[in-house]
Amino acid sequence: MNKLKTISTNVCRLLLGVTFILSGYVKAIDPLGTQYKIEDYLEALARQGMIPDWMTLGASVVLSALEFCLGVFILLAIRRRVVSKITLVFMAIMTVVTLWLAIANPISDCGCFGDAIKLSNTETLLKNIVLLGCAIVLAIWPTRMWRFISRPNQWIVFNYTIFFIIVSSLYCLYKLPLFDFRPYHVGANIQQGMVIPEGAEQPKFETTFLLKKNGVTKEFTLDNYPDSTWTFVDSKTVQTAQGYVPPIHDFSIQTQQGDDLTQEVLNDTSYTFLLISPHLEYADDSNFGDIDRIYEYAQTYNYPFYCLTSSTEPHIKRWQDLTGAEYPFYMTDETTLKTIIRSNPGLLLLKKGTIIRKWSHNDLPKEADMQRPLNEEVIGQMPVNSVSTRIAEIFLWFILPLMLLTIADRLWAWSQWLKFKKKKEERYQKKEKDNKSTLKKE
């Protein structure tokens, strides 16, 4: 029974630790995306606008860091008793929240894994029920979790984990997320992302009609629609099946007069700069000089340069007055713009509808990068920094130090055990020698 308890505790520890690390990390490296999800929850609770943006952004960073740290601490059995209790409380709260989501369905996606993995509300509830069960097991038998780091050295892992995840969030907030799981990632072709494959399942709708005859009102469908002696009262159409939804289904560019320029932009065989700002009234204007310089560069080589926003005319005019912007402004859906790039403003470079580069307003191309046409410059080429390279960087900065610490700690613990064993043998030998000496005297 003791062996079964130990095995089940460590299986639950592995499941919880890996899930928390994955869930916490993908949200931590996309703090703005997590903030948008928090705002969705507030809107569902009719509390939007009551909490300032800096608080929702701070909550985004803290909650993601908490989840990631709990995962690491569980996996390495750091502060086993305290961490297991905190994890149980955390999972109890999350399970109640997802129960509400599954019943009321106020938002379609809980955002548990950011944009990396999409789960339905029911799937999320089932996941949390399993994790809650695992958290209960850990809370009952915390000391059955095998330690990888001895107690005297746990403070190193504790502080380094917190430091690593907070710095990662701030870095991605200043620049852009290290991993982009959205359909508008670098290398994606926007037109191809909007294509519905031939033979894909189509959405299904059902229309019902309310008709009246001789004072009697009845509901009919197209299959049993009655004769013309019935008088039409009302009708309603509901969607009965979702059907295939392409990864990109809401991208459009329109003039302020309503003319559509989407295909003109996406079919341009040259390079195109898109300045993205969901709300110009909240956009950071500290780097407007760099933006204007890039616009002048685009004019020099006849590259189109557009600003896409969902702001109204007064806010556009205010931005122009503040920055002296001379580039044209076009309208795009706010949610789409927030999905395209996690920066306000942010800059995109397109070629034939394919995203070549993305920049935060804090990391715009330098003047030295724009001395020649884009096809001759590095910024005009697809970046070579692959996903595997970024994974390797994370390994070097976080996983490798923890592995080295674990090995050093185990070697230290082994050496301490050898010293203890040696002293025990010495005490035993001394005792035996004293006993022999006493017997000899007698």
Tab-separated table of C-alpha atoms in Angstrom:
chain	number	residue	atom	x	y	z
A	1	MET	CA	0.000	0.000	0.000
A	2	ASN	CA	2.837	2.416	0.826
A	3	LYS	CA	4.470	1.679	-2.525
A	4	LEU	CA	1.155	2.316	-4.323
A	5	LYS	CA	0.736	5.639	-2.502
A	6	THR	CA	4.248	6.712	-3.474
A	7	ILE	CA	3.797	5.766	-7.136
A	8	SER	CA	0.378	7.451	-7.445
A	9	THR	CA	1.692	10.616	-5.733
A	10	ASN	CA	4.615	10.922	-8.127
A	11	VAL	CA	2.458	10.211	-11.196
A	12	CYS	CA	0.097	13.011	-10.084
A	13	ARG	CA	3.118	15.225	-9.420
A	14	LEU	CA	4.413	14.632	-12.962
A	15	LEU	CA	1.024	15.311	-14.560
A	16	LEU	CA	0.432	18.501	-12.583
A	17	GLY	CA	3.985	19.779	-12.974
A	18	VAL	CA	4.176	19.359	-16.752
A	19	THR	CA	0.688	20.824	-17.302
A	20	PHE	CA	1.366	23.841	-15.090
A	21	ILE	CA	4.738	24.525	-16.717
A	22	LEU	CA	3.318	24.354	-20.247
A	23	SER	CA	0.204	26.372	-19.415
A	24	GLY	CA	2.080	28.989	-17.400
A	25	TYR	CA	4.896	29.443	-19.904
A	26	VAL	CA	2.785	29.912	-23.054
A	27	LYS	CA	0.773	32.571	-21.222
A	28	ALA	CA	3.822	34.198	-19.623
A	29	ILE	CA	5.541	34.809	-22.973
A	30	ASP	CA	2.363	36.433	-24.318
A	31	PRO	CA	1.385	38.816	-21.496
A	32	LEU	CA	-0.786	41.006	-23.739
A	33	GLY	CA	-2.690	37.978	-25.041
A	34	THR	CA	-3.328	36.847	-21.460
A	35	GLN	CA	-4.438	40.381	-20.591
A	36	TYR	CA	-6.957	40.312	-23.468
A	37	LYS	CA	-8.338	37.018	-22.115
A	38	ILE	CA	-8.684	38.512	-18.617
A	39	GLU	CA	-10.597	41.404	-20.193
A	40	ASP	CA	-12.889	38.860	-21.895
A	41	TYR	CA	-13.697	37.409	-18.477
A	42	LEU	CA	-14.393	40.878	-17.092
A	43	GLU	CA	-16.673	41.615	-20.030
A	44	ALA	CA	-18.560	38.356	-19.415
A	45	LEU	CA	-19.047	39.517	-15.813
A	46	ALA	CA	-20.115	42.997	-16.982
A	47	ARG	CA	-17.049	44.491	-15.256
A	48	GLN	CA	-15.199	45.772	-18.329
A	49	GLY	CA	-13.706	49.214	-17.863
A	50	MET	CA	-13.867	48.998	-14.067
A	51	ILE	CA	-10.279	47.778	-13.718
A	52	PRO	CA	-7.463	49.825	-15.300
A	53	ASP	CA	-5.271	48.273	-17.983
A	54	TRP	CA	-2.128	48.323	-15.845
A	55	MET	CA	-3.861	46.126	-13.270
A	56	THR	CA	-5.078	43.565	-15.814
A	57	LEU	CA	-1.603	43.489	-17.377
A	58	GLY	CA	-0.018	43.040	-13.953
A	59	ALA	CA	-2.485	40.250	-13.169
A	60	SER	CA	-1.553	38.621	-16.481
A	61	VAL	CA	2.153	38.521	-15.573
A	62	VAL	CA	1.602	37.439	-11.940
A	63	LEU	CA	-0.921	34.663	-12.667
A	64	SER	CA	1.185	33.194	-15.480
A	65	ALA	CA	4.326	33.320	-13.332
A	66	LEU	CA	2.493	31.694	-10.404
A	67	GLU	CA	1.309	28.800	-12.556
A	68	PHE	CA	4.745	28.246	-14.103
A	69	CYS	CA	6.520	28.400	-10.739
A	70	LEU	CA	4.071	25.985	-9.119
A	71	GLY	CA	4.740	23.550	-11.964
A	72	VAL	CA	8.522	23.718	-11.500
A	73	PHE	CA	8.261	23.481	-7.712
A	74	ILE	CA	5.961	20.456	-7.944
A	75	LEU	CA	8.183	18.739	-10.500
A	76	LEU	CA	11.312	19.235	-8.379
A	77	ALA	CA	9.520	18.811	-5.007
A	78	ILE	CA	10.480	22.282	-3.770
A	79	ARG	CA	8.779	23.195	-0.445
A	80	ARG	CA	6.560	20.147	-0.836
A	81	ARG	CA	4.012	20.801	1.915
A	82	VAL	CA	3.394	24.491	1.212
A	83	VAL	CA	3.407	24.152	-2.595
A	84	SER	CA	0.980	21.221	-2.537
A	85	LYS	CA	-1.501	23.240	-0.432
A	86	ILE	CA	-1.233	26.308	-2.695
A	87	THR	CA	-1.721	24.066	-5.743
A	88	LEU	CA	-4.870	22.550	-4.228
A	89	VAL	CA	-6.375	25.997	-3.557
A	90	PHE	CA	-5.399	27.170	-7.050
A	91	MET	CA	-6.985	24.144	-8.745
A	92	ALA	CA	-10.136	24.405	-6.614
A	93	ILE	CA	-10.638	28.009	-7.775
A	94	MET	CA	-9.885	27.170	-11.415
A	95	THR	CA	-12.308	24.222	-11.347
A	96	VAL	CA	-15.126	26.441	-10.046
A	97	VAL	CA	-14.370	28.996	-12.787
A	98	THR	CA	-14.398	26.366	-15.534
A	99	LEU	CA	-17.619	24.874	-14.131
A	100	TRP	CA	-19.201	28.290	-14.657
A	101	LEU	CA	-17.732	28.422	-18.186
A	102	ALA	CA	-19.113	24.980	-19.056
A	103	ILE	CA	-22.610	25.862	-17.789
A	104	ALA	CA	-23.000	29.498	-18.852
A	105	ASN	CA	-20.600	29.486	-21.860
A	106	PRO	CA	-19.850	33.244	-21.611
A	107	ILE	CA	-16.674	32.874	-23.698
A	108	SER	CA	-15.781	30.169	-26.196
A	109	ASP	CA	-12.198	29.518	-25.032
A	110	CYS	CA	-10.883	29.661	-21.468
A	111	GLY	CA	-7.361	30.576	-22.588
A	112	CYS	CA	-5.759	27.934	-20.323
A	113	PHE	CA	-2.971	27.304	-22.835
A	114	GLY	CA	-3.008	30.707	-24.534
A	115	ASP	CA	-3.099	30.367	-28.315
A	116	ALA	CA	-1.031	27.160	-28.277
A	117	ILE	CA	-3.854	24.702	-27.520
A	118	LYS	CA	-7.554	25.411	-27.882
A	119	LEU	CA	-9.973	23.517	-25.627
A	120	SER	CA	-13.725	23.734	-25.402
A	121	ASN	CA	-15.207	24.763	-22.059
A	122	THR	CA	-16.345	21.193	-21.393
A	123	GLU	CA	-12.887	19.795	-22.200
A	124	THR	CA	-11.340	22.391	-19.890
A	125	LEU	CA	-13.674	21.393	-17.044
A	126	LEU	CA	-12.796	17.702	-17.456
A	127	LYS	CA	-9.086	18.574	-17.504
A	128	ASN	CA	-9.393	20.600	-14.321
A	129	ILE	CA	-11.339	17.861	-12.546
A	130	VAL	CA	-8.472	15.439	-13.261
A	131	LEU	CA	-5.869	17.985	-12.133
A	132	LEU	CA	-7.898	18.763	-9.002
A	133	GLY	CA	-7.835	15.057	-8.153
A	134	CYS	CA	-4.064	15.063	-8.616
A	135	ALA	CA	-3.747	18.146	-6.386
A	136	ILE	CA	-5.764	16.397	-3.643
A	137	VAL	CA	-3.392	13.410	-3.788
A	138	LEU	CA	-0.345	15.692	-3.428
A	139	ALA	CA	-1.938	17.586	-0.541
A	140	ILE	CA	-2.602	14.302	1.325
A	141	TRP	CA	0.845	12.755	0.782
A	142	PRO	CA	3.263	15.633	0.033
A	143	THR	CA	6.271	13.942	1.606
A	144	ARG	CA	5.967	10.998	-0.792
A	145	MET	CA	7.216	13.222	-3.631
A	146	TRP	CA	10.813	12.258	-4.351
A	147	ARG	CA	13.226	15.164	-3.909
A	148	PHE	CA	15.670	16.106	-6.653
A	149	ILE	CA	17.146	19.075	-4.766
A	150	SER	CA	18.094	18.871	-1.093
A	151	ARG	CA	16.473	21.359	1.293
A	152	PRO	CA	19.580	23.557	1.846
A	153	ASN	CA	19.809	24.276	-1.920
A	154	GLN	CA	16.121	24.676	-2.752
A	155	TRP	CA	16.273	28.452	-2.355
A	156	ILE	CA	18.408	28.629	-5.517
A	157	VAL	CA	15.746	26.934	-7.658
A	158	PHE	CA	13.001	28.931	-5.952
A	159	ASN	CA	14.500	32.346	-6.683
A	160	TYR	CA	15.928	31.513	-10.100
A	161	THR	CA	12.562	30.175	-11.357
A	162	ILE	CA	10.734	33.331	-10.277
A	163	PHE	CA	13.454	35.531	-11.797
A	164	PHE	CA	13.454	33.582	-15.097
A	165	ILE	CA	9.693	33.677	-15.733
A	166	ILE	CA	9.242	37.337	-14.730
A	167	VAL	CA	12.142	38.423	-16.948
A	168	SER	CA	10.751	36.283	-19.803
A	169	SER	CA	7.366	38.029	-19.543
A	170	LEU	CA	8.917	41.506	-19.439
A	171	TYR	CA	11.191	40.689	-22.390
A	172	CYS	CA	8.244	39.465	-24.485
A	173	LEU	CA	6.202	42.483	-23.430
A	174	TYR	CA	8.980	44.833	-24.530
A	175	LYS	CA	9.577	42.997	-27.803
A	176	LEU	CA	7.236	40.251	-29.049
A	177	PRO	CA	6.344	36.721	-27.829
A	178	LEU	CA	9.210	34.260	-28.285
A	179	PHE	CA	6.789	31.729	-29.788
A	180	ASP	CA	3.909	32.868	-31.973
A	181	PHE	CA	1.034	30.365	-32.018
A	182	ARG	CA	-1.374	32.672	-33.858
A	183	PRO	CA	-2.298	32.325	-37.555
A	184	TYR	CA	-0.435	35.577	-38.315
A	185	HIS	CA	3.027	34.240	-37.426
A	186	VAL	CA	6.117	35.029	-39.487
A	187	GLY	CA	6.077	32.858	-42.612
A	188	ALA	CA	2.283	32.607	-42.760
A	189	ASN	CA	0.493	33.544	-45.962
A	190	ILE	CA	-2.668	35.471	-45.114
A	191	GLN	CA	-4.515	34.505	-48.300
A	192	GLN	CA	-3.808	30.804	-47.825
A	193	GLY	CA	-4.966	31.098	-44.222
A	194	MET	CA	-8.359	32.304	-45.441
A	195	VAL	CA	-8.929	29.425	-47.891
A	196	ILE	CA	-11.668	26.907	-47.118
A	197	PRO	CA	-10.559	23.465	-48.405
A	198	GLU	CA	-12.726	21.810	-51.022
A	199	GLY	CA	-15.154	19.392	-49.407
A	200	ALA	CA	-14.767	20.932	-45.953
A	201	GLU	CA	-17.786	20.736	-43.675
A	202	GLN	CA	-20.016	23.760	-44.114
A	203	PRO	CA	-21.889	25.483	-41.298
A	204	LYS	CA	-25.508	24.370	-40.969
A	205	PHE	CA	-28.498	26.551	-40.173
A	206	GLU	CA	-32.103	25.846	-39.360
A	207	THR	CA	-34.887	28.336	-39.988
A	208	THR	CA	-38.253	28.126	-38.252
A	209	PHE	CA	-41.359	30.128	-39.152
A	210	LEU	CA	-44.116	31.334	-36.873
A	211	LEU	CA	-47.434	31.337	-38.769
A	212	LYS	CA	-51.012	32.110	-37.747
A	213	LYS	CA	-54.407	30.828	-38.950
A	214	ASN	CA	-57.868	31.174	-37.404
A	215	GLY	CA	-56.377	32.601	-34.221
A	216	VAL	CA	-53.979	29.643	-33.840
A	217	THR	CA	-50.211	30.256	-33.973
A	218	LYS	CA	-47.841	27.399	-34.865
A	219	GLU	CA	-44.158	26.923	-35.629
A	220	PHE	CA	-43.059	25.323	-38.909
A	221	THR	CA	-39.825	24.445	-40.710
A	222	LEU	CA	-39.079	24.364	-44.440
A	223	ASP	CA	-39.902	20.657	-44.443
A	224	ASN	CA	-43.481	21.105	-43.245
A	225	TYR	CA	-44.246	24.635	-44.446
A	226	PRO	CA	-48.072	24.954	-44.793
A	227	ASP	CA	-50.195	26.378	-47.598
A	228	SER	CA	-50.837	30.047	-48.312
A	229	THR	CA	-53.885	30.205	-46.021
A	230	TRP	CA	-51.501	30.699	-43.100
A	231	THR	CA	-50.316	34.239	-42.243
A	232	PHE	CA	-46.625	34.892	-41.601
A	233	VAL	CA	-45.835	36.251	-38.110
A	234	ASP	CA	-42.105	35.856	-37.550
A	235	SER	CA	-39.042	33.714	-38.356
A	236	LYS	CA	-35.719	32.884	-36.737
A	237	THR	CA	-32.537	31.203	-37.940
A	238	VAL	CA	-30.124	29.380	-35.644
A	239	GLN	CA	-26.781	27.758	-36.447
A	240	THR	CA	-26.919	24.026	-35.705
A	241	ALA	CA	-23.367	23.071	-36.778
A	242	GLN	CA	-20.159	25.129	-36.755
A	243	GLY	CA	-18.556	23.769	-39.903
A	244	TYR	CA	-14.958	24.445	-40.957
A	245	VAL	CA	-13.580	27.824	-39.908
A	246	PRO	CA	-10.295	28.819	-41.630
A	247	PRO	CA	-7.441	30.003	-39.365
A	248	ILE	CA	-7.794	33.514	-40.798
A	249	HIS	CA	-11.433	34.470	-41.358
A	250	ASP	CA	-11.753	38.088	-40.302
A	251	PHE	CA	-8.927	39.940	-42.075
A	252	SER	CA	-10.046	42.908	-44.164
A	253	ILE	CA	-8.718	46.365	-45.021
A	254	GLN	CA	-11.193	49.135	-45.780
A	255	THR	CA	-11.031	52.825	-46.408
A	256	GLN	CA	-12.921	55.154	-44.111
A	257	GLN	CA	-15.509	55.404	-46.904
A	258	GLY	CA	-16.066	51.631	-46.887
A	259	ASP	CA	-14.073	50.612	-49.988
A	260	ASP	CA	-12.328	47.217	-49.624
A	261	LEU	CA	-8.567	47.098	-50.316
A	262	THR	CA	-7.843	43.639	-48.889
A	263	GLN	CA	-7.027	41.828	-52.124
A	264	GLU	CA	-5.107	44.787	-53.513
A	265	VAL	CA	-2.755	44.667	-50.517
A	266	LEU	CA	-2.443	40.872	-50.370
A	267	ASN	CA	-1.847	40.505	-54.111
A	268	ASP	CA	0.894	43.133	-54.238
A	269	THR	CA	4.009	41.360	-55.544
A	270	SER	CA	6.288	43.913	-53.902
A	271	TYR	CA	6.941	44.547	-50.226
A	272	THR	CA	4.271	46.238	-48.096
A	273	PHE	CA	4.646	47.832	-44.662
A	274	LEU	CA	1.627	47.613	-42.326
A	275	LEU	CA	1.646	49.710	-39.167
A	276	ILE	CA	-0.775	47.990	-36.776
A	277	SER	CA	-2.586	49.862	-34.005
A	278	PRO	CA	-5.867	48.551	-32.584
A	279	HIS	CA	-6.409	51.874	-30.794
A	280	LEU	CA	-4.329	54.903	-31.736
A	281	GLU	CA	-5.595	56.706	-28.631
A	282	TYR	CA	-3.681	54.180	-26.482
A	283	ALA	CA	-0.715	53.671	-28.808
A	284	ASP	CA	2.828	54.419	-27.647
A	285	ASP	CA	4.004	57.509	-29.544
A	286	SER	CA	7.553	57.583	-28.136
A	287	ASN	CA	9.036	56.063	-31.312
A	288	PHE	CA	7.059	58.011	-33.904
A	289	GLY	CA	10.319	59.403	-35.331
A	290	ASP	CA	11.459	55.868	-36.231
A	291	ILE	CA	8.070	55.120	-37.799
A	292	ASP	CA	8.262	58.276	-39.913
A	293	ARG	CA	11.787	57.342	-40.996
A	294	ILE	CA	10.580	53.896	-42.133
A	295	TYR	CA	7.712	55.568	-44.028
A	296	GLU	CA	10.209	57.842	-45.803
A	297	TYR	CA	12.312	54.797	-46.665
A	298	ALA	CA	9.200	53.077	-48.083
A	299	GLN	CA	8.453	56.145	-50.212
A	300	THR	CA	12.030	56.205	-51.522
A	301	TYR	CA	11.707	52.651	-52.899
A	302	ASN	CA	7.963	52.836	-53.715
A	303	TYR	CA	6.893	50.328	-51.073
A	304	PRO	CA	3.272	50.787	-49.929
A	305	PHE	CA	2.930	51.843	-46.287
A	306	TYR	CA	-0.465	51.689	-44.545
A	307	CYS	CA	-1.612	52.159	-40.975
A	308	LEU	CA	-4.388	49.738	-39.986
A	309	THR	CA	-6.518	50.746	-37.028
A	310	SER	CA	-10.006	50.498	-35.578
A	311	SER	CA	-9.867	54.019	-34.148
A	312	THR	CA	-12.356	56.697	-35.129
A	313	GLU	CA	-11.585	59.789	-37.199
A	314	PRO	CA	-10.946	62.113	-34.185
A	315	HIS	CA	-8.378	59.715	-32.739
A	316	ILE	CA	-6.676	59.343	-36.124
A	317	LYS	CA	-6.518	63.137	-36.413
A	318	ARG	CA	-5.057	63.401	-32.914
A	319	TRP	CA	-2.338	60.841	-33.805
A	320	GLN	CA	-1.493	62.804	-36.934
A	321	ASP	CA	-1.222	66.031	-34.914
A	322	LEU	CA	1.012	64.368	-32.296
A	323	THR	CA	3.355	62.531	-34.661
A	324	GLY	CA	3.100	64.420	-37.936
A	325	ALA	CA	2.101	61.171	-39.652
A	326	GLU	CA	1.633	61.480	-43.428
A	327	TYR	CA	0.947	57.800	-44.189
A	328	PRO	CA	-2.622	56.706	-45.072
A	329	PHE	CA	-4.974	55.159	-42.482
A	330	TYR	CA	-7.321	52.240	-43.133
A	331	MET	CA	-9.859	50.366	-41.031
A	332	THR	CA	-9.525	46.801	-39.721
A	333	ASP	CA	-11.340	44.937	-36.952
A	334	GLU	CA	-9.936	45.574	-33.456
A	335	THR	CA	-9.736	41.888	-32.464
A	336	THR	CA	-7.958	41.041	-35.713
A	337	LEU	CA	-5.356	43.737	-35.120
A	338	LYS	CA	-4.751	42.515	-31.554
A	339	THR	CA	-4.291	39.004	-32.930
A	340	ILE	CA	-1.883	40.037	-35.694
A	341	ILE	CA	0.761	41.548	-33.404
A	342	ARG	CA	1.168	42.008	-29.649
A	343	SER	CA	2.307	45.602	-29.800
A	344	ASN	CA	0.531	48.946	-30.077
A	345	PRO	CA	1.752	50.067	-32.494
A	346	GLY	CA	3.529	47.192	-34.224
A	347	LEU	CA	4.992	46.874	-37.704
A	348	LEU	CA	4.519	44.108	-40.283
A	349	LEU	CA	6.411	43.520	-43.517
A	350	LEU	CA	4.454	41.621	-46.180
A	351	LYS	CA	5.421	40.254	-49.564
A	352	LYS	CA	2.777	38.654	-51.777
A	353	GLY	CA	0.560	38.274	-48.715
A	354	THR	CA	3.249	36.433	-46.706
A	355	ILE	CA	4.445	37.858	-43.381
A	356	ILE	CA	8.206	38.355	-43.701
A	357	ARG	CA	8.928	40.256	-40.473
A	358	LYS	CA	7.198	41.571	-37.357
A	359	TRP	CA	8.510	44.315	-35.048
A	360	SER	CA	7.402	45.797	-31.764
A	361	HIS	CA	7.458	49.592	-31.589
A	362	ASN	CA	10.363	49.121	-29.145
A	363	ASP	CA	12.424	47.150	-31.668
A	364	LEU	CA	11.902	48.799	-35.048
A	365	PRO	CA	14.457	48.397	-37.876
A	366	LYS	CA	17.488	50.650	-37.545
A	367	GLU	CA	18.616	53.142	-40.167
A	368	ALA	CA	21.635	50.937	-40.922
A	369	ASP	CA	19.228	48.137	-41.922
A	370	MET	CA	17.566	50.270	-44.612
A	371	GLN	CA	20.272	51.586	-46.880
A	372	ARG	CA	19.320	49.545	-49.963
A	373	PRO	CA	16.160	47.976	-51.443
A	374	LEU	CA	14.575	45.343	-49.198
A	375	ASN	CA	15.484	42.445	-51.462
A	376	GLU	CA	19.143	43.311	-50.764
A	377	GLU	CA	18.722	43.878	-47.012
A	378	VAL	CA	18.586	41.292	-44.228
A	379	ILE	CA	15.239	42.621	-42.954
A	380	GLY	CA	13.711	41.868	-46.348
A	381	GLN	CA	14.432	38.153	-45.972
A	382	MET	CA	12.671	35.551	-43.866
A	383	PRO	CA	14.473	35.324	-40.487
A	384	VAL	CA	16.660	32.284	-39.891
A	385	ASN	CA	15.964	32.224	-36.127
A	386	SER	CA	13.994	28.981	-36.058
A	387	VAL	CA	11.787	27.530	-33.337
A	388	SER	CA	14.478	24.964	-32.530
A	389	THR	CA	16.969	27.775	-31.938
A	390	ARG	CA	14.644	29.463	-29.451
A	391	ILE	CA	14.009	26.156	-27.666
A	392	ALA	CA	17.765	25.677	-27.427
A	393	GLU	CA	18.114	29.152	-25.887
A	394	ILE	CA	15.515	28.322	-23.240
A	395	PHE	CA	17.336	25.082	-22.541
A	396	LEU	CA	20.629	26.939	-22.058
A	397	TRP	CA	19.154	29.696	-19.893
A	398	PHE	CA	16.797	27.697	-17.675
A	399	ILE	CA	16.761	23.910	-18.030
A	400	LEU	CA	20.538	23.382	-18.236
A	401	PRO	CA	21.330	25.406	-15.067
A	402	LEU	CA	18.687	23.447	-13.153
A	403	MET	CA	20.091	20.166	-14.456
A	404	LEU	CA	23.625	21.145	-13.443
A	405	LEU	CA	22.373	22.251	-10.027
A	406	THR	CA	20.535	18.955	-9.586
A	407	ILE	CA	23.628	16.925	-10.508
A	408	ALA	CA	25.850	19.013	-8.216
A	409	ASP	CA	23.322	18.716	-5.397
A	410	ARG	CA	23.048	14.938	-5.785
A	411	LEU	CA	26.849	14.616	-5.806
A	412	TRP	CA	27.039	16.771	-2.681
A	413	ALA	CA	24.312	14.690	-0.983
A	414	TRP	CA	26.160	11.505	-1.961
A	415	SER	CA	29.432	12.819	-0.558
A	416	GLN	CA	27.649	13.781	2.673
A	417	TRP	CA	26.192	10.290	2.872
A	418	LEU	CA	29.654	8.754	2.350
A	419	LYS	CA	31.074	10.959	5.124
A	420	PHE	CA	28.221	9.976	7.418
A	421	LYS	CA	28.748	6.288	6.599
A	422	LYS	CA	32.503	6.601	7.180
A	423	LYS	CA	32.007	8.283	10.559
A	424	LYS	CA	29.483	5.626	11.528
A	425	GLU	CA	31.965	2.872	10.655
A	426	GLU	CA	34.704	4.675	12.575
A	427	ARG	CA	32.459	4.954	15.636
A	428	TYR	CA	31.580	1.284	15.324
A	429	GLN	CA	35.235	0.261	15.006
A	430	LYS	CA	36.190	2.461	17.995
A	431	LYS	CA	33.414	0.909	20.046
A	432	GLU	CA	34.558	-2.588	19.097
A	433	LYS	CA	38.121	-1.696	19.989
A	434	ASP	CA	37.047	-0.288	23.372
A	435	ASN	CA	35.019	-3.423	24.075
A	436	LYS	CA	38.024	-5.663	23.290
A	437	SER	CA	40.254	-3.521	25.454
A	438	THR	CA	37.790	-3.775	28.374
A	439	LEU	CA	37.534	-7.548	28.024
A	440	LYS	CA	41.297	-7.874	27.945
A	441	LYS	CA	41.684	-5.899	31.175
A	442	GLU	CA	39.065	-8.075	32.853
